[in-house]
Tab-separated table of C-alpha atoms in Angstrom:
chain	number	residue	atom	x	y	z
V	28	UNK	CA	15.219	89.692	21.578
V	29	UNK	CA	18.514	87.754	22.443
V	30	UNK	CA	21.253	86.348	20.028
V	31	UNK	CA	21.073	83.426	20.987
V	32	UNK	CA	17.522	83.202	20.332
V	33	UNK	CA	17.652	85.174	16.427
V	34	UNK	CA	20.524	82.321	16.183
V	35	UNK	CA	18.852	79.868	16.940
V	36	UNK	CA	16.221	80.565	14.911
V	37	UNK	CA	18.071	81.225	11.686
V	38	UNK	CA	19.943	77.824	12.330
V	39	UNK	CA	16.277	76.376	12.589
V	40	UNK	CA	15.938	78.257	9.128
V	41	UNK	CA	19.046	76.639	7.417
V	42	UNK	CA	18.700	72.814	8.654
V	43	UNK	CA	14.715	73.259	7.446
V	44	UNK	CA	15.689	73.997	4.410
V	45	UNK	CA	18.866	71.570	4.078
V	46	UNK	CA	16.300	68.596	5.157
V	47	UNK	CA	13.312	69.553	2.617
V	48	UNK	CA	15.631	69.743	-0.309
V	49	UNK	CA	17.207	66.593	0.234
V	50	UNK	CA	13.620	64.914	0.275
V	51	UNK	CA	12.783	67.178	-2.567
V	52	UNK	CA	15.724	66.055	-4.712
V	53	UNK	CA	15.589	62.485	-3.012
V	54	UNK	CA	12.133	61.931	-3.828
V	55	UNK	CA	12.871	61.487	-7.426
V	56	UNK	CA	15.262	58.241	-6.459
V	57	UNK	CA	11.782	56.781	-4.426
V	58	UNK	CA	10.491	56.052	-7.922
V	59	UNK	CA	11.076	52.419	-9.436
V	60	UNK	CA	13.266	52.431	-12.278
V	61	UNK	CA	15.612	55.224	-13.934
V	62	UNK	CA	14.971	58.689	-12.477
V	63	UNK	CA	16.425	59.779	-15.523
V	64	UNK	CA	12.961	59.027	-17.477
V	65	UNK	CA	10.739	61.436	-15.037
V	66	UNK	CA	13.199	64.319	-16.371
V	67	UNK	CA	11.746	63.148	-19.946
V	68	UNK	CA	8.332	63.268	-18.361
V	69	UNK	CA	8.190	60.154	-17.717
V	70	UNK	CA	8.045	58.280	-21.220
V	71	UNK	CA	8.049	54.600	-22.050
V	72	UNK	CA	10.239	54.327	-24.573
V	73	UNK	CA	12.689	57.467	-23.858
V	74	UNK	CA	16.015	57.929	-26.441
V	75	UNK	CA	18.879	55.598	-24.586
V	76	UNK	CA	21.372	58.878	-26.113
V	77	UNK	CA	19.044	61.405	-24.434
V	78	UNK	CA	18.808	59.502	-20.882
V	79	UNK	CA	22.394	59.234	-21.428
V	80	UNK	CA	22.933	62.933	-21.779
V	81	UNK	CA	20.317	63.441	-18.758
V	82	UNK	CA	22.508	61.373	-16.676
V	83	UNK	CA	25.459	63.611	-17.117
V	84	UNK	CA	24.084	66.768	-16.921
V	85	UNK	CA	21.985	66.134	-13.776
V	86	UNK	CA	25.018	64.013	-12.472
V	87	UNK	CA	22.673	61.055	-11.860
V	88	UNK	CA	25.861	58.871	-11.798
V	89	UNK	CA	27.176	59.934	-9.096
V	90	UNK	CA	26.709	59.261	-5.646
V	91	UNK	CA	23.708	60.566	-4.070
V	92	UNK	CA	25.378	63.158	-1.250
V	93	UNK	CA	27.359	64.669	-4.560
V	94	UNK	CA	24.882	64.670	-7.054
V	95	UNK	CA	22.897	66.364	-4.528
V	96	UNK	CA	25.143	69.094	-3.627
V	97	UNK	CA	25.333	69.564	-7.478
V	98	UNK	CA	21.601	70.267	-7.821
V	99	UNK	CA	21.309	71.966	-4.751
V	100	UNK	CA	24.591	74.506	-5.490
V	101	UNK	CA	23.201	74.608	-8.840
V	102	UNK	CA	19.937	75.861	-7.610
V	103	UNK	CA	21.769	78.414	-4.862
V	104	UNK	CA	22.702	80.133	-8.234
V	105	UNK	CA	19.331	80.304	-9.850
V	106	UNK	CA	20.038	77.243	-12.012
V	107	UNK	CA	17.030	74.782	-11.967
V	108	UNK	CA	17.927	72.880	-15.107
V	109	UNK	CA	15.908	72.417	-18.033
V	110	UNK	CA	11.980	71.659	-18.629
V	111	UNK	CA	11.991	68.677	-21.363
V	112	UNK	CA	8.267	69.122	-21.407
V	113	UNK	CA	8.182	72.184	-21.840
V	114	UNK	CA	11.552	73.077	-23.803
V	115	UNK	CA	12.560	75.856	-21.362
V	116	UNK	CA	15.015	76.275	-18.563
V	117	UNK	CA	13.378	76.009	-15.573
V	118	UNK	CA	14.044	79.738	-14.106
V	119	UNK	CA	12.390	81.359	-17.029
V	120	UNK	CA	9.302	79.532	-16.667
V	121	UNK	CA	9.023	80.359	-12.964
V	122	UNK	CA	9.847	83.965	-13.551
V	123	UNK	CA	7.143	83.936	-15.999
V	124	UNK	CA	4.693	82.837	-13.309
V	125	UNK	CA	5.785	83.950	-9.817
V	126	UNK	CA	4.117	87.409	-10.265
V	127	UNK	CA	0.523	85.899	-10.870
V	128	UNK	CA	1.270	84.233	-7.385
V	129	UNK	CA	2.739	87.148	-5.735
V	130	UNK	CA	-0.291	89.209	-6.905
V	131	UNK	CA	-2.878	86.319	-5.433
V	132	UNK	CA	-1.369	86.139	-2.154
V	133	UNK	CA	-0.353	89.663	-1.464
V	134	UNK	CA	-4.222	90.079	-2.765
V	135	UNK	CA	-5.427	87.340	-0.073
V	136	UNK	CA	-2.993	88.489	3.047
V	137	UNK	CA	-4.526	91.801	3.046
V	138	UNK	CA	-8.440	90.009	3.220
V	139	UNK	CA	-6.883	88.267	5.776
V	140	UNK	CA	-5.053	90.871	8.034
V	141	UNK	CA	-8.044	93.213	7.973
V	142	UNK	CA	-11.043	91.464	7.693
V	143	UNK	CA	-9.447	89.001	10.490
V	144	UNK	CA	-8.247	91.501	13.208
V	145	UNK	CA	-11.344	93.957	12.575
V	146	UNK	CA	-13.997	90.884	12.704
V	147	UNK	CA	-12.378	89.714	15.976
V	148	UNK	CA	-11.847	92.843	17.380
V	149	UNK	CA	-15.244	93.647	17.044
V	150	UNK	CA	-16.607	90.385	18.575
V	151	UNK	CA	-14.647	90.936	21.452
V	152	UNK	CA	-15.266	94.367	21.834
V	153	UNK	CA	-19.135	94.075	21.302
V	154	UNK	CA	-19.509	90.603	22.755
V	155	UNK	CA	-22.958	89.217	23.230
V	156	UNK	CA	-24.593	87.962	19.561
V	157	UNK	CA	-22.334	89.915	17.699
V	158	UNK	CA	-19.557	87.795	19.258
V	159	UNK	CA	-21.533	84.664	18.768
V	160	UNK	CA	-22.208	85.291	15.142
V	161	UNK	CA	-19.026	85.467	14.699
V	162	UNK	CA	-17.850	82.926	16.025
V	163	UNK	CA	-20.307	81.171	13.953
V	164	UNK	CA	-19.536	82.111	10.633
V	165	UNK	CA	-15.512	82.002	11.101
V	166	UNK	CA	-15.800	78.537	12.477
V	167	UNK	CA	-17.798	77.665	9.434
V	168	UNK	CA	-14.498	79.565	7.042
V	169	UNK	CA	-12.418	77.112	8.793
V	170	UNK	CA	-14.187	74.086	8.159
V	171	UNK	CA	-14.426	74.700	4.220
V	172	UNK	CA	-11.668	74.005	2.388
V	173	UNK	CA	-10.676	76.132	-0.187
V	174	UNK	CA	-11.031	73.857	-3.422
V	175	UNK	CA	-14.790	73.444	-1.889
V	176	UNK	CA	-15.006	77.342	-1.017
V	177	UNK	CA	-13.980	77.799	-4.638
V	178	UNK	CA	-16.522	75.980	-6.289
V	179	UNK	CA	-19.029	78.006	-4.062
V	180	UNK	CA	-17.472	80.821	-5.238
V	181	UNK	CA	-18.130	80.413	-8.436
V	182	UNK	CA	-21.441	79.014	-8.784
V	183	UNK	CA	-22.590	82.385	-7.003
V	184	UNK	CA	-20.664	84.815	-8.077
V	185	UNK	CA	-19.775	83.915	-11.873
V	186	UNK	CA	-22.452	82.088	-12.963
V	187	UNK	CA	-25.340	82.933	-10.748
V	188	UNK	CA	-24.185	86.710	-10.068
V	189	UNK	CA	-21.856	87.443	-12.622
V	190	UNK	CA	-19.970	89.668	-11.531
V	191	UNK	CA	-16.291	88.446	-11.646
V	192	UNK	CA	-14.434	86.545	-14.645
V	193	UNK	CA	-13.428	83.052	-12.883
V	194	UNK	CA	-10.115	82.547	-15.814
V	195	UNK	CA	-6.808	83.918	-15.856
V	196	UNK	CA	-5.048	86.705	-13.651
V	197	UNK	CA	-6.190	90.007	-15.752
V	198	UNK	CA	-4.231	92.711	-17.185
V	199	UNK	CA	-3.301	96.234	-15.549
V	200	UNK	CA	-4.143	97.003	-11.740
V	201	UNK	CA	-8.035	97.015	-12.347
V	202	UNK	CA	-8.344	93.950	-14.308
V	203	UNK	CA	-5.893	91.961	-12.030
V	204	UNK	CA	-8.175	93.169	-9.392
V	205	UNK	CA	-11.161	91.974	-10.650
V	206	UNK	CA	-9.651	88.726	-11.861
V	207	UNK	CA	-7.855	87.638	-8.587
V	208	UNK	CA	-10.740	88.705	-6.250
V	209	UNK	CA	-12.638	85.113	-6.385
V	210	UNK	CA	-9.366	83.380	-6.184
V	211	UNK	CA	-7.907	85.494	-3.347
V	212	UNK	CA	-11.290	84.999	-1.521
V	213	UNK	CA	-11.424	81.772	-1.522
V	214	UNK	CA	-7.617	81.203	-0.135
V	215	UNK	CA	-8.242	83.680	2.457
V	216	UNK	CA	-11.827	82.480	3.964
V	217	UNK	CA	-10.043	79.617	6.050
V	218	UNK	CA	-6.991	82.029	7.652
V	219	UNK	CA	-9.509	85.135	7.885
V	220	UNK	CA	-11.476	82.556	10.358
V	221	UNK	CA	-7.711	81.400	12.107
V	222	UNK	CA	-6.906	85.282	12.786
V	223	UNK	CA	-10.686	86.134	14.015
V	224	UNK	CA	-10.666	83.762	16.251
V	225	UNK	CA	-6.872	84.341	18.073
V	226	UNK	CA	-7.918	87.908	17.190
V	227	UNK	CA	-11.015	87.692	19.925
V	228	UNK	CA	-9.628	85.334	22.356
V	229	UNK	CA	-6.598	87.602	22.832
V	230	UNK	CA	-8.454	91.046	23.102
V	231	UNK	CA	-11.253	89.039	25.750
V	232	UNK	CA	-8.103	88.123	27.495
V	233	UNK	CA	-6.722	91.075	27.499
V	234	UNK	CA	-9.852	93.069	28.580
V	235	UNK	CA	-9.945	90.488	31.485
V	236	UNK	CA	-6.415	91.317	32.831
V	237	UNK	CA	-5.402	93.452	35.776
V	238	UNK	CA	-3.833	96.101	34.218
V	239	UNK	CA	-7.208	97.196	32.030
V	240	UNK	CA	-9.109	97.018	35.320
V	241	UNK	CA	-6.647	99.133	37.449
V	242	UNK	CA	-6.458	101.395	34.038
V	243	UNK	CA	-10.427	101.612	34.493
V	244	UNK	CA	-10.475	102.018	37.888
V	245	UNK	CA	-8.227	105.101	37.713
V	246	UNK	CA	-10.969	106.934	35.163
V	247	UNK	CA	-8.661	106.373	32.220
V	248	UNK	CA	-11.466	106.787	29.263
V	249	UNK	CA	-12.500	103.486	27.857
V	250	UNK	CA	-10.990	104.595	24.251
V	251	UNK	CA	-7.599	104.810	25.526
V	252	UNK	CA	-7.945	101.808	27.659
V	253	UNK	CA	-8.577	99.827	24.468
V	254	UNK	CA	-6.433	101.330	22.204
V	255	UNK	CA	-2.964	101.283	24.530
V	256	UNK	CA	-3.996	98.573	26.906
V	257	UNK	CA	-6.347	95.772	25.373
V	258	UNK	CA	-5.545	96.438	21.509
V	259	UNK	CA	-1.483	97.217	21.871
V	260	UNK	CA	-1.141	94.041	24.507
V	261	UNK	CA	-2.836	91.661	22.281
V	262	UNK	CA	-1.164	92.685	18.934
V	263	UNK	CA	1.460	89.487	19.714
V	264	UNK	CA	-0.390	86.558	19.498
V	265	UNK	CA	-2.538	88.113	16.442
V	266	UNK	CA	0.916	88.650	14.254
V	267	UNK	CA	2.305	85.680	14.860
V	268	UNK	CA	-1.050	83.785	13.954
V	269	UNK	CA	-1.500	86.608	10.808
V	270	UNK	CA	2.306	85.612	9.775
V	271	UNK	CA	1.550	81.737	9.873
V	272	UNK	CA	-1.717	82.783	7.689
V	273	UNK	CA	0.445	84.015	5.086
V	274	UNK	CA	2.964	81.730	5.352
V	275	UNK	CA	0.084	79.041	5.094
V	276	UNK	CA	-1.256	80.899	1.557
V	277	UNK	CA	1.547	80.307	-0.071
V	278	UNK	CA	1.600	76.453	0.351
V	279	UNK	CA	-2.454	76.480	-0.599
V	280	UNK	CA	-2.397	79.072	-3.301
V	281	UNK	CA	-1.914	75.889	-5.894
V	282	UNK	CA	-5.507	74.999	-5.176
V	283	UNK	CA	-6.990	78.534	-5.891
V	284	UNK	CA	-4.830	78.924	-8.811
V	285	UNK	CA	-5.561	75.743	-10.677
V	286	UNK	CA	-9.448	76.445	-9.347
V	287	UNK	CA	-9.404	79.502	-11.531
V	288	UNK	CA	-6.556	78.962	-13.996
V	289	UNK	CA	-4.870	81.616	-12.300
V	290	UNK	CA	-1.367	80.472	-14.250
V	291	UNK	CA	0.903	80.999	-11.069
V	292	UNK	CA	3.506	78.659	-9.880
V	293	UNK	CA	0.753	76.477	-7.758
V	294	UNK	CA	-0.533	76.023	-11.057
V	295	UNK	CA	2.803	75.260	-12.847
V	296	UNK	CA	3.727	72.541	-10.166
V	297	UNK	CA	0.428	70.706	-10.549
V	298	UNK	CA	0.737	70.551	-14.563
V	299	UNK	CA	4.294	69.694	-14.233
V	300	UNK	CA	3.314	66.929	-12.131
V	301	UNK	CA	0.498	65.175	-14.317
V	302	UNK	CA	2.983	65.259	-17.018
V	303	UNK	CA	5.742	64.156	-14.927
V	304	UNK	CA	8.450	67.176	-15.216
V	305	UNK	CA	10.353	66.241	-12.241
V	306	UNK	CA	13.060	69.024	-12.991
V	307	UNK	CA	9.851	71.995	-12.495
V	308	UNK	CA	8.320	70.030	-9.951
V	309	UNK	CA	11.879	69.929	-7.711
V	310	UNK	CA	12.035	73.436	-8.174
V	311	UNK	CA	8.813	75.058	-7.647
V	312	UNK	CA	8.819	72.833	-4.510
V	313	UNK	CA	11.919	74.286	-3.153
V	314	UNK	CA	10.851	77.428	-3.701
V	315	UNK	CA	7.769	76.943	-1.393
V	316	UNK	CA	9.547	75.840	1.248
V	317	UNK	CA	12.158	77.994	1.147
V	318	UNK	CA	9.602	81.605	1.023
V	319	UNK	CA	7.892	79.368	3.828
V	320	UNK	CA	10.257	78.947	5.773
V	321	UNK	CA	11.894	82.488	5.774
V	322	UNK	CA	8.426	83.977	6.667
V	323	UNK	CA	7.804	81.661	9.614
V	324	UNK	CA	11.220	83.007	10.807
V	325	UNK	CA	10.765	86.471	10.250
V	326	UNK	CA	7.405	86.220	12.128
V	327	UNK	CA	9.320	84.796	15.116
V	328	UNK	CA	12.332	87.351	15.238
V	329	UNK	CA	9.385	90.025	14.611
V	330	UNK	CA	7.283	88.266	18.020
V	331	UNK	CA	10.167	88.271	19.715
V	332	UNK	CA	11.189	91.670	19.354
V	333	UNK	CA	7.748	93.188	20.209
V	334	UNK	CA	7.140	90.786	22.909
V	335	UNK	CA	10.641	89.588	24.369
V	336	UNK	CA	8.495	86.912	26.550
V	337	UNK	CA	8.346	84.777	23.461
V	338	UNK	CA	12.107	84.860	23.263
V	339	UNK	CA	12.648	83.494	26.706
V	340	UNK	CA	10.070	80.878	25.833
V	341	UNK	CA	11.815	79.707	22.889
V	342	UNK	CA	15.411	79.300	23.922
V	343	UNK	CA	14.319	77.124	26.956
């Protein structure tokens, strides 16, 4: 991997970042009247001494580049402001919740790093109407969306089957598990059928190439020819796709979570919103991107370093 390229990228990082908070913080201006009253949660008849006070501490005055850079240094610091709605600064409120959202999608990235790779492994390796099964049923993951998978989900496996509690995220490592096993399920289903499918196409590929064949045609055994040959060679494109999965959990876990009250920071955003909490909403959201956005990256600098190809590609 070049500098120029891990440059590049991490300049990709900072000017992503730069341009979503400025729509995140400009979004608030898009609104027709005084963005000072969706900081009260949006009330008709708000206190003219509290707007007042609103304006000054959120430096709505000021011009927009400045009052900005205000929130935006503000937030660099860990200072999202205050919650109106819910009488609580803003950081405390997503401390409170980011764990029930790191526990659902560190739950959901491992369903979909192993049962992704090992289903499309297998269906490449076996071929035939193992393969086409496959196929089958991870093109049918894809197509379901996750609020829909959900509701599946439940209807089987809480009310018809009950086997697992469809509220909150559980106490200790066993009830956590139990809890966020519906929910991390049904965010997974739609990646695990993403990463199957790359997983197969790259290991046919691979088993296709010249190198397997010369490999075969000097007695290697077959084991070793899949292991160091078809399995090692194909381990690229399947990481990069697995690190876009989990980047892509992160900015659908708010479905799962409000699906089965869940109480992460999906959750908090979408009751922030109905009630209009602009200050929770701006900062949630900028969280998102910004764990986004640093995973993408790190998936590319990782790419690049185990297959310096993708470099060369990217700097062009």
């Amino acid at each position: 991997m070049s500098l120029r390229f891990a440059t590049t990228r991490l300049g990709m990082l900072v000017v992503t970042v730069l341009v979503s908070s400025l729509a995140i913080y400009g979004a608030m201006f898009l609104t027709p009247g005084d963005p000072a009253t969706l900081l009260v949660g949006g009330s008709r008849n708000p206190d003219p001494a509290v707007l007042a006070q609103i304006h000054r501490e959120y430096h709505l005055d000021d011009p927009f580049i400045q009052g900005y850079w205000h929130w935006l240094s503000n937030c660099l610091q860990g200072d999202f402001g205050k919650s109106l709605v819910y009488r609580d600064s803003v950081a405390g409120l997503i401390g409170a919740r980011a764990g029930d959202t790191l526990a659902l999608v560190s739950y959901a990235s491992v369903l979909v790093l192993v049962g992704g790779t090992v289903i499309g492994t297998v269906a490449a390796l076996r071929g035939g109407r193992t393969e086409t099964l496959a196929t089958t049923l991870t093109a049918g993951a894809m197509a379901v969306p996750t609020f829909i998978m959900a509701v599946l989900l439940i209807w089987l496996f809480a009310v018809q089957l009950p086997w697992f509690p469809v509220y909150g995220s559980g106490e200790g490592f066993g009830g956590t598990l139990t809890h966020l096993t519906l929910p991390a399920v049904a965010l997974a289903l739609t990646w695990i059928g993403y990463v199957a499918q790359v997983t197969r196409t790259a290991v046919r590929a691979e088993m296709r190439s010249e190198h397997v064949e010369t490999a075969r045609s000097r007695g290697v055994p077959e084991r070793t020819v899949i292991r160091r040959h078809v399995l090692h060679n194909a381990s690229g494109p399947v990481f990069a796709v697995s690190g876009v999965g989990v980047a892509g959990l992160i900015a659908t876990a708010a479905v799962a979570e409000q699906a089965f009250g869940t109480g992460g920071l999906g959750a908090l955003m979408i009751e922030a919103a109905s009630k209009q909490d602009m200050a929770v909403v701006q900062a949630v959201s900028l969280v998102f991107v910004v764990v986004f956005v640093v995973l993408n990256t790190t998936v590319d600098l990782v790419s690049a370093a185990l297959d310096p190809r993708t470099a060369q590609k990217g700097v062009r």
